[in-house]
Coordinates of C-alpha atoms (C1' of nucleotides) in Angstrom, one line a residue:
Chain A
X42 CA 11.2 21.7 -1.9
X43 CA 8.0 21.6 0.0
X44 CA 7.9 22.5 3.6
X45 CA 5.9 19.8 5.3
X46 CA 6.7 21.2 8.8
X47 CA 4.2 19.6 11.1
X48 CA 4.7 22.6 13.2
X49 CA 1.1 23.9 13.7
X50 CA 2.0 27.5 13.8
X51 CA 3.9 28.0 10.5
X52 CA 4.9 31.3 9.0
X53 CA 1.4 32.5 8.7
X54 CA -0.9 30.3 10.8
X55 CA -3.8 32.8 10.7
X56 CA -7.3 32.0 9.6
X57 CA -7.1 30.8 6.1
X58 CA -4.1 28.5 6.2
X59 CA -5.4 26.8 9.3
X60 CA -8.8 26.5 7.8
X61 CA -7.4 24.9 4.7
X62 CA -5.2 22.6 6.7
X63 CA -8.2 21.5 8.7
X64 CA -10.6 20.8 5.7
X65 CA -7.9 19.0 3.8
X66 CA -7.0 16.8 6.8
X67 CA -10.7 16.0 7.3
X68 CA -11.3 15.3 3.7
X69 CA -8.3 13.0 3.4
X70 CA -9.1 11.2 6.6
X71 CA -12.7 10.6 5.5
X72 CA -11.7 9.3 2.1
X73 CA -9.1 7.0 3.5
X74 CA -11.7 5.6 5.9
X75 CA -14.2 5.2 3.1
X76 CA -12.2 3.8 0.3
X77 CA -8.8 2.8 1.8
X78 CA -5.6 4.6 1.3
X79 CA -5.0 3.0 -2.1
X80 CA -8.1 4.5 -3.7
X81 CA -7.5 8.0 -2.5
X82 CA -6.0 10.6 -4.9
X83 CA -5.0 14.2 -4.4
X84 CA -7.6 15.5 -6.8
X85 CA -10.2 13.6 -4.9
X86 CA -9.2 15.0 -1.6
X87 CA -9.0 18.5 -3.0
X88 CA -12.5 18.2 -4.4
X89 CA -14.1 17.0 -1.2
X90 CA -12.2 19.6 0.8
X91 CA -13.4 22.3 -1.7
X92 CA -9.8 23.2 -2.3
X93 CA -7.6 23.5 -5.4
X94 CA -5.4 20.4 -6.1
X95 CA -2.4 22.6 -6.6
X96 CA -2.8 23.8 -3.0
X97 CA -2.3 20.3 -1.7
X98 CA 0.6 19.6 -4.1
X99 CA 2.3 22.8 -3.0
X100 CA 1.8 22.3 0.7
X101 CA 2.3 18.6 1.1
X102 CA 3.9 17.6 -2.2
X103 CA 2.6 14.0 -2.2
X104 CA -0.3 12.1 -0.8
X105 CA 1.8 9.9 1.5
X106 CA 3.2 13.1 3.0
X107 CA -0.2 14.4 3.7
X108 CA -1.4 11.2 5.2
X109 CA 1.8 11.0 7.3
X110 CA 1.1 14.5 8.5
X111 CA -2.4 13.5 9.6
X112 CA -1.2 10.4 11.2
X113 CA 1.4 12.4 13.1
X114 CA -1.1 14.5 14.9
X115 CA -3.5 11.6 15.5
X116 CA -1.1 10.0 17.9
X117 CA -1.1 12.5 20.7
X118 CA -4.1 11.3 22.7
X119 CA -2.5 8.5 24.7
X120 CA -3.9 7.6 28.1
X121 CA -2.4 8.9 31.4
X122 CA 0.1 6.8 33.2
X123 CA -1.3 5.4 36.5
X124 CA 1.9 4.4 38.3
X125 CA 1.0 0.7 38.0
X126 CA 2.9 -1.2 35.4
X127 CA 0.2 -3.7 34.6
X128 CA -2.5 -1.1 34.3
X129 CA -0.3 1.1 32.2
X130 CA 0.5 -1.6 29.8
X131 CA -3.1 -2.8 29.6
X132 CA -4.3 0.8 29.0
X133 CA -1.9 1.4 26.3
X134 CA -2.6 -1.9 24.7
X135 CA -6.2 -1.1 24.6
X136 CA -5.5 2.4 23.3
X137 CA -3.3 1.1 20.6
X138 CA -5.9 -1.3 19.5
X139 CA -8.6 1.3 19.5
X140 CA -6.5 3.8 17.6
X141 CA -5.8 1.1 15.0
X142 CA -9.3 0.0 14.8
X143 CA -11.1 3.2 14.1
X144 CA -12.0 3.8 10.5
X145 CA -8.9 4.2 8.4
X146 CA -6.6 3.3 11.2
X147 CA -5.0 0.5 9.4
X148 CA -5.0 2.4 6.2
X149 CA -3.0 5.1 7.8
X150 CA -0.6 2.5 9.1
X151 CA -0.2 1.1 5.7
X152 CA 0.1 4.6 4.1
X153 CA 2.9 5.4 6.4
X154 CA 4.7 2.2 5.5
X155 CA 4.3 2.8 1.8
X156 CA 6.1 6.0 0.8
X157 CA 8.7 6.1 -1.8
X158 CA 11.8 4.1 -1.3
X159 CA 13.9 7.0 -0.1
X160 CA 11.6 8.0 2.6
X161 CA 10.3 4.6 3.4
X162 CA 12.7 4.0 6.3
X163 CA 11.9 7.5 7.7
X164 CA 8.2 6.7 7.7
X165 CA 8.7 3.4 9.2
X166 CA 11.0 4.7 11.9
X167 CA 8.7 7.4 12.8
X168 CA 5.7 5.2 13.0
X169 CA 7.5 2.7 15.1
X170 CA 9.0 5.5 17.1
X171 CA 5.6 6.8 18.1
X172 CA 4.4 3.4 19.1
X173 CA 7.6 2.6 21.0
X174 CA 7.9 5.8 22.8
X175 CA 4.6 5.5 24.6
X176 CA 5.5 2.1 25.9
X177 CA 9.1 3.1 26.6
X178 CA 7.8 5.8 28.8
X179 CA 5.8 3.3 30.8
X180 CA 8.7 1.0 31.2
X181 CA 11.1 3.8 32.3
X182 CA 8.6 4.9 34.9
X183 CA 8.5 1.4 36.2
X184 CA 12.2 1.2 36.3
X185 CA 12.4 4.4 38.3
X186 CA 10.1 2.9 40.8
X187 CA 12.6 0.1 41.3
X188 CA 10.7 -2.5 39.3
X189 CA 12.2 -4.7 36.6
X190 CA 9.7 -4.5 33.7
X191 CA 10.1 -6.5 30.5
X192 CA 12.2 -5.1 27.7
X193 CA 10.7 -2.9 25.0
X194 CA 11.4 -5.6 22.5
X195 CA 9.3 -8.0 24.5
X196 CA 6.5 -5.6 24.7
X197 CA 6.6 -5.1 21.0
X198 CA 6.6 -8.9 20.4
X199 CA 4.0 -9.8 22.8
X200 CA 1.6 -6.9 22.9
X201 CA 2.0 -4.6 19.9
X202 CA 2.7 -7.1 17.2
X203 CA -0.3 -9.4 17.9
X204 CA -2.6 -6.3 18.0
X205 CA -1.3 -5.0 14.6
X206 CA -1.4 -8.5 13.1
X207 CA -4.9 -9.2 14.2
X208 CA -6.2 -5.8 13.2
X209 CA -4.6 -6.0 9.7
X210 CA -6.1 -9.4 9.1
X211 CA -9.4 -8.6 10.7
X212 CA -9.3 -11.6 13.1
X213 CA -12.4 -12.0 15.2
X214 CA -12.6 -11.3 18.9
X215 CA -9.9 -8.7 18.8
X216 CA -11.3 -6.4 21.4
X217 CA -10.3 -4.5 24.5
X218 CA -10.4 -7.6 26.7
X219 CA -8.1 -9.3 24.3
X220 CA -5.6 -6.4 24.3
X221 CA -5.6 -6.2 28.1
X222 CA -5.1 -9.9 28.3
X223 CA -1.9 -9.6 26.3
X224 CA -0.5 -7.3 28.9
X225 CA -1.5 -9.6 31.7
X226 CA -0.1 -12.6 29.9
X227 CA 3.2 -10.9 29.4
X228 CA 3.6 -9.9 33.0
X229 CA 2.5 -13.3 34.3
X230 CA 5.1 -15.1 32.1
X231 CA 7.9 -12.8 33.3
X232 CA 7.1 -13.1 37.0
Chain B
X176 CA -14.4 -9.6 -16.9
X177 CA -10.9 -11.0 -16.7
X178 CA -10.1 -14.5 -15.9
X179 CA -7.4 -14.5 -13.3
X180 CA -7.7 -18.2 -12.9
X181 CA -4.6 -19.3 -10.9
X182 CA -5.0 -22.6 -12.5
X183 CA -1.7 -23.2 -14.3
X184 CA -3.3 -25.1 -17.1
X185 CA -5.8 -22.7 -18.5
X186 CA -7.7 -23.2 -21.7
X187 CA -4.7 -23.1 -23.8
X188 CA -1.6 -23.7 -21.6
X189 CA 0.7 -24.6 -24.5
X190 CA 4.0 -22.9 -25.2
X191 CA 3.3 -19.3 -25.6
X192 CA 0.8 -18.6 -22.8
X193 CA 3.0 -20.4 -20.3
X194 CA 6.1 -18.5 -21.5
X195 CA 4.4 -15.2 -21.3
X196 CA 3.1 -16.0 -17.9
X197 CA 6.6 -16.9 -16.8
X198 CA 8.4 -13.8 -18.1
X199 CA 5.7 -11.5 -16.8
X200 CA 5.9 -13.1 -13.3
X201 CA 9.7 -12.9 -13.3
X202 CA 9.7 -9.3 -14.5
X203 CA 7.1 -8.2 -12.0
X204 CA 8.9 -10.1 -9.1
X205 CA 12.2 -8.4 -10.1
X206 CA 10.8 -5.0 -10.3
X207 CA 9.0 -5.3 -7.0
X208 CA 12.2 -6.5 -5.4
X209 CA 14.2 -3.6 -6.9
X210 CA 11.9 -0.7 -6.4
X211 CA 9.1 -1.8 -4.0
X212 CA 5.6 -2.6 -5.1
X213 CA 4.6 1.1 -5.1
X214 CA 7.0 2.0 -7.8
X215 CA 6.0 -0.7 -10.1
X216 CA 3.6 -0.1 -13.0
X217 CA 2.1 -2.4 -15.6
X218 CA 3.9 -0.7 -18.5
X219 CA 7.2 -1.1 -16.6
X220 CA 6.6 -4.8 -16.1
X221 CA 5.6 -5.2 -19.7
X222 CA 8.7 -3.5 -21.0
X223 CA 11.0 -5.7 -18.9
X224 CA 9.2 -8.8 -19.8
X225 CA 9.3 -7.9 -23.5
X226 CA 5.5 -8.1 -23.6
X227 CA 2.8 -5.7 -24.6
X228 CA 1.1 -3.9 -21.8
X229 CA -2.3 -4.7 -23.1
X230 CA -1.4 -8.4 -22.7
X231 CA -1.0 -7.9 -19.0
X232 CA -4.1 -5.8 -18.7
X233 CA -6.2 -8.4 -20.5
X234 CA -4.9 -11.4 -18.6
X235 CA -4.6 -10.0 -15.1
X236 CA -6.6 -6.8 -15.2
X237 CA -4.7 -4.9 -12.5
X238 CA -1.3 -4.9 -11.0
X239 CA -2.4 -6.0 -7.5
X240 CA -4.1 -9.0 -9.2
X241 CA -0.9 -9.8 -10.9
X242 CA 1.2 -9.6 -7.7
X243 CA -1.4 -11.6 -5.8
X244 CA -1.1 -14.3 -8.5
X245 CA 2.6 -14.4 -8.1
X246 CA 2.3 -14.4 -4.3
X247 CA -0.1 -17.3 -4.5
X248 CA 2.4 -19.6 -6.2
X249 CA 5.3 -18.5 -4.0
X250 CA 3.9 -20.0 -1.0
X251 CA 4.2 -23.6 -1.9
X252 CA 7.7 -24.4 -0.8
X253 CA 7.1 -25.1 2.9
X254 CA 9.5 -27.4 4.8
X255 CA 8.7 -31.0 5.5
X256 CA 7.2 -31.9 8.8
X257 CA 9.5 -33.8 11.1
X258 CA 7.1 -35.4 13.5
X259 CA 8.5 -33.3 16.4
X260 CA 6.3 -30.3 17.3
X261 CA 9.0 -28.0 18.4
X262 CA 11.1 -28.6 15.4
X263 CA 8.1 -28.2 13.1
X264 CA 7.1 -24.9 14.6
X265 CA 10.7 -23.7 14.6
X266 CA 11.2 -24.7 11.0
X267 CA 8.0 -23.1 9.8
X268 CA 8.8 -20.0 11.8
X269 CA 12.2 -19.8 10.2
X270 CA 10.6 -20.4 6.8
X271 CA 8.0 -17.7 7.3
X272 CA 10.6 -15.3 8.2
X273 CA 12.8 -16.3 5.2
X274 CA 9.9 -16.0 2.9
X275 CA 8.9 -12.6 4.2
X276 CA 12.5 -11.3 4.2
X277 CA 13.5 -12.1 0.7
X278 CA 13.5 -9.1 -1.7
X279 CA 10.0 -8.0 -2.2
X280 CA 8.6 -10.3 0.4
X281 CA 6.9 -7.6 2.4
X282 CA 5.9 -5.9 -0.7
X283 CA 4.0 -9.0 -1.9
X284 CA 2.4 -9.2 1.5
X285 CA 1.3 -5.6 1.2
X286 CA 0.2 -6.1 -2.4
X287 CA -2.1 -8.9 -1.4
X288 CA -3.6 -6.9 1.4
X289 CA -4.1 -3.9 -0.8
X290 CA -6.5 -4.8 -3.6
X291 CA -9.7 -2.9 -4.2
X292 CA -12.1 -2.8 -1.4
X293 CA -14.4 -5.5 -2.7
X294 CA -11.8 -8.0 -3.0
X295 CA -9.7 -6.9 0.0
X296 CA -11.3 -9.3 2.4
X297 CA -10.7 -12.1 -0.1
X298 CA -7.1 -11.2 -0.4
X299 CA -6.6 -11.0 3.3
X300 CA -8.4 -14.2 4.0
X301 CA -6.4 -16.0 1.4
X302 CA -3.1 -14.7 2.7
X303 CA -3.9 -15.5 6.3
X304 CA -5.3 -18.8 5.1
X305 CA -2.0 -19.8 3.6
X306 CA -0.1 -18.9 6.7
X307 CA -2.6 -20.5 9.0
X308 CA -2.9 -23.7 7.0
X309 CA 0.8 -24.5 7.3
X310 CA 0.8 -24.2 11.0
X311 CA -2.6 -25.8 11.4
X312 CA -1.2 -28.9 9.7
X313 CA 1.6 -29.1 12.2
X314 CA -0.8 -28.7 15.1
X315 CA -3.1 -31.3 13.7
X316 CA -0.3 -33.8 13.3
X317 CA 0.8 -33.2 16.9
X318 CA -2.8 -33.8 18.1
X319 CA -2.9 -37.0 16.3
X320 CA 0.2 -38.1 18.0
X321 CA -1.7 -37.6 21.3
X322 CA 0.0 -34.3 22.2
X323 CA -1.8 -31.2 23.2
X324 CA -0.2 -28.4 21.2
X325 CA -1.1 -24.7 21.6
X326 CA -4.0 -23.3 19.7
X327 CA -3.6 -21.8 16.3
X328 CA -4.5 -18.4 17.7
X329 CA -1.7 -18.7 20.1
X330 CA 0.8 -19.6 17.4
X331 CA -0.4 -16.6 15.4
X332 CA 0.0 -14.3 18.3
X333 CA 3.3 -15.6 19.5
X334 CA 5.2 -16.6 16.4
X335 CA 3.6 -15.3 13.2
X336 CA 2.6 -11.8 14.4
X337 CA 6.1 -10.9 15.8
X338 CA 7.8 -12.0 12.7
X339 CA 5.5 -10.0 10.4
X340 CA 5.8 -7.0 12.7
X341 CA 9.5 -7.0 12.9
X342 CA 10.0 -7.6 9.2
X343 CA 7.6 -4.8 8.3
X344 CA 9.4 -2.4 10.6
X345 CA 12.9 -3.7 9.8
X346 CA 13.7 -4.3 13.4
X347 CA 17.3 -5.4 13.8
X348 CA 18.3 -8.9 14.9
X349 CA 15.3 -10.5 13.2
X350 CA 17.1 -13.6 12.0
X351 CA 16.5 -17.3 12.0
X352 CA 17.7 -17.7 15.6
X353 CA 15.1 -15.2 16.7
X354 CA 12.3 -17.0 14.7
X355 CA 13.2 -20.3 16.2
X356 CA 13.4 -18.8 19.6
X357 CA 9.8 -17.7 19.3
X358 CA 8.8 -21.3 18.8
X359 CA 10.8 -22.5 21.8
X360 CA 9.4 -19.7 24.0
X361 CA 5.9 -20.6 23.1
X362 CA 6.3 -24.2 24.0
X363 CA 8.2 -23.4 27.2
X364 CA 5.4 -21.2 28.4
X365 CA 2.8 -23.8 27.7
X366 CA 4.5 -26.6 29.4
Chain C
dA253 C1' -1.3 -30.4 -43.2
dG254 C1' -5.1 -27.3 -42.5
dC255 C1' -8.8 -25.3 -39.8
dT256 C1' -10.3 -23.0 -35.6
dT257 C1' -9.7 -19.8 -32.2
dA258 C1' -7.5 -18.3 -27.7
dA259 C1' -4.2 -15.1 -26.8
dA260 C1' -0.6 -11.7 -28.0
dG261 C1' 0.8 -7.6 -30.6
dC262 C1' -0.1 -3.0 -32.3
dA263 C1' -1.7 1.6 -32.4
dA264 C1' -4.6 5.2 -31.2
dA265 C1' -7.7 7.4 -28.1
dG266 C1' -9.4 8.3 -23.4
dT267 C1' -8.8 9.3 -18.7
dT268 C1' -6.4 10.9 -14.7
dG269 C1' -2.9 12.3 -11.9
dT270 C1' 0.8 15.8 -11.6
dG271 C1' 3.4 20.1 -12.3
dT272 C1' 4.0 25.2 -13.3
dG273 C1' 3.4 30.2 -14.3
dC274 C1' 0.4 33.7 -13.2
dT275 C1' -3.3 36.0 -10.8
dT276 C1' -6.0 36.9 -6.7
dT277 C1' -6.9 36.6 -1.9
dA278 C1' -6.3 37.7 2.8
dA279 C1' -3.1 37.4 7.1
dC280 C1' 0.3 39.9 9.4
dG281 C1' 2.9 44.1 10.7
dG282 C1' 3.5 48.9 11.1
Chain D
dC230 C1' -5.9 51.7 7.8
dC231 C1' -2.6 50.3 4.3
dG232 C1' 1.4 48.0 2.3
dT233 C1' 3.7 43.6 2.1
dT234 C1' 3.8 39.0 1.0
dA235 C1' 2.7 34.1 2.1
dA236 C1' -0.5 31.1 0.5
dA237 C1' -4.7 29.8 -2.3
dG238 C1' -7.1 29.8 -6.8
dC239 C1' -7.0 29.2 -11.7
dA240 C1' -5.8 27.5 -16.2
dC241 C1' -3.2 25.0 -19.0
dA242 C1' 0.3 21.9 -20.4
dC243 C1' 2.4 17.5 -19.6
dA244 C1' 3.1 12.8 -18.7
dA245 C1' 1.5 8.4 -17.3
dC246 C1' -1.4 4.8 -17.0
dT247 C1' -5.7 2.4 -19.0
dT248 C1' -8.7 1.0 -22.3
dT249 C1' -10.3 -0.7 -26.8
dG250 C1' -10.8 -2.2 -31.8
dC251 C1' -8.4 -4.5 -35.0
dT252 C1' -4.7 -7.5 -36.8
dT253 C1' -1.5 -11.2 -36.4
dT254 C1' 0.5 -15.2 -34.3
dA255 C1' 0.6 -19.8 -32.9
dA256 C1' -1.5 -23.7 -29.8
dG257 C1' -4.7 -27.4 -30.1
dC258 C1' -7.5 -30.6 -32.8
dT259 C1' -9.2 -33.4 -36.7

DNA sequence: AGCTTAAAGCAAAGTTGTGTGCTTTAACGG
DNA sequence: CCGTTAAAGCACACAACTTTGCTTTAAGCT
């Protein structure tokens, strides 16, 4: 059994472990961005990272686990809440788009969705969880201010889903203006 | 170079080729449905199909190519247009959901999006193309009747994207009622 | 019916990802 | 500063997927 603890300070977080973790993360992220998640292998990551393949196998076990680990710590750079529902939704829509658009963004999304059948649901739930939580926080805040924001499902359908769809399919004109427009359209319709 | 011509009647479409094609398609589809596209290999498909692996390699080249070939001919069972915009949109929304929901549906979607970098865009475009074309037809028909239907982009954002998103993430209550509701909601908002 | 030739079968070799025992390194704690 | 011990390196074995040359089958044609 491999300990994939995302906990940054493991049992011996000192210099070497942290350094290896960093170079491996970087190498994997780069390769995914360059070739796509399907064309990346553990040996390839190991070589670029200047690390032995067995190290990766022992620490992460599988490639999807490694990618999930990377994706997990990517997601903690969300924008600050402003106190205004519209601005918050628009900001997070734009951030979601930006996060997904950067090199390898979609690849990571797909990598997380891909893992072995047993863990698939876990990966999916976690991925969705991260997306949902950010928006949920915004909606909760609005509710506490006495407003009646749209439901989370509605936000997923009208903001998140279109962004994912358009990024996956590389539809043109999928930019920040578009993302913010989704937020505005949703609030307009509900008013 | 392998000829992956989707053309059903190739150079020698007679008994054997067609039979092999059929059993391989069926075996691959079954395996994808059972294990998910990631757990399927060419040798496994070959064994279940009672065919030699080299046959598959020679005819299709790669597994993604095989799956794409299967997906390509899956898509030609769309519902009949009724002449009513709302009904057509709702029908196609429901059909899209059903197509995506059946065992292996998402797996095929992912397989098509996955192929090697060079062909990725082609796979994506084709996949999107198929989805778009069906809805485009509906919209065109409505326009010819003198109506002013929503744009294709709007349909993708408001109907197709949410369906894909919810199926990929296995969100609950993603059923025919929901799909049809999307169509109704879109037309309501535009009226 | 017999010839031609795609296309499938077969078998063996090549390549690559994966797993494991053992050694070596270097954090951490006293 | 030194002992302890995770964790990384290393080498090798193993398994799996791919590829390829050759043979055999059977569809298509005269």
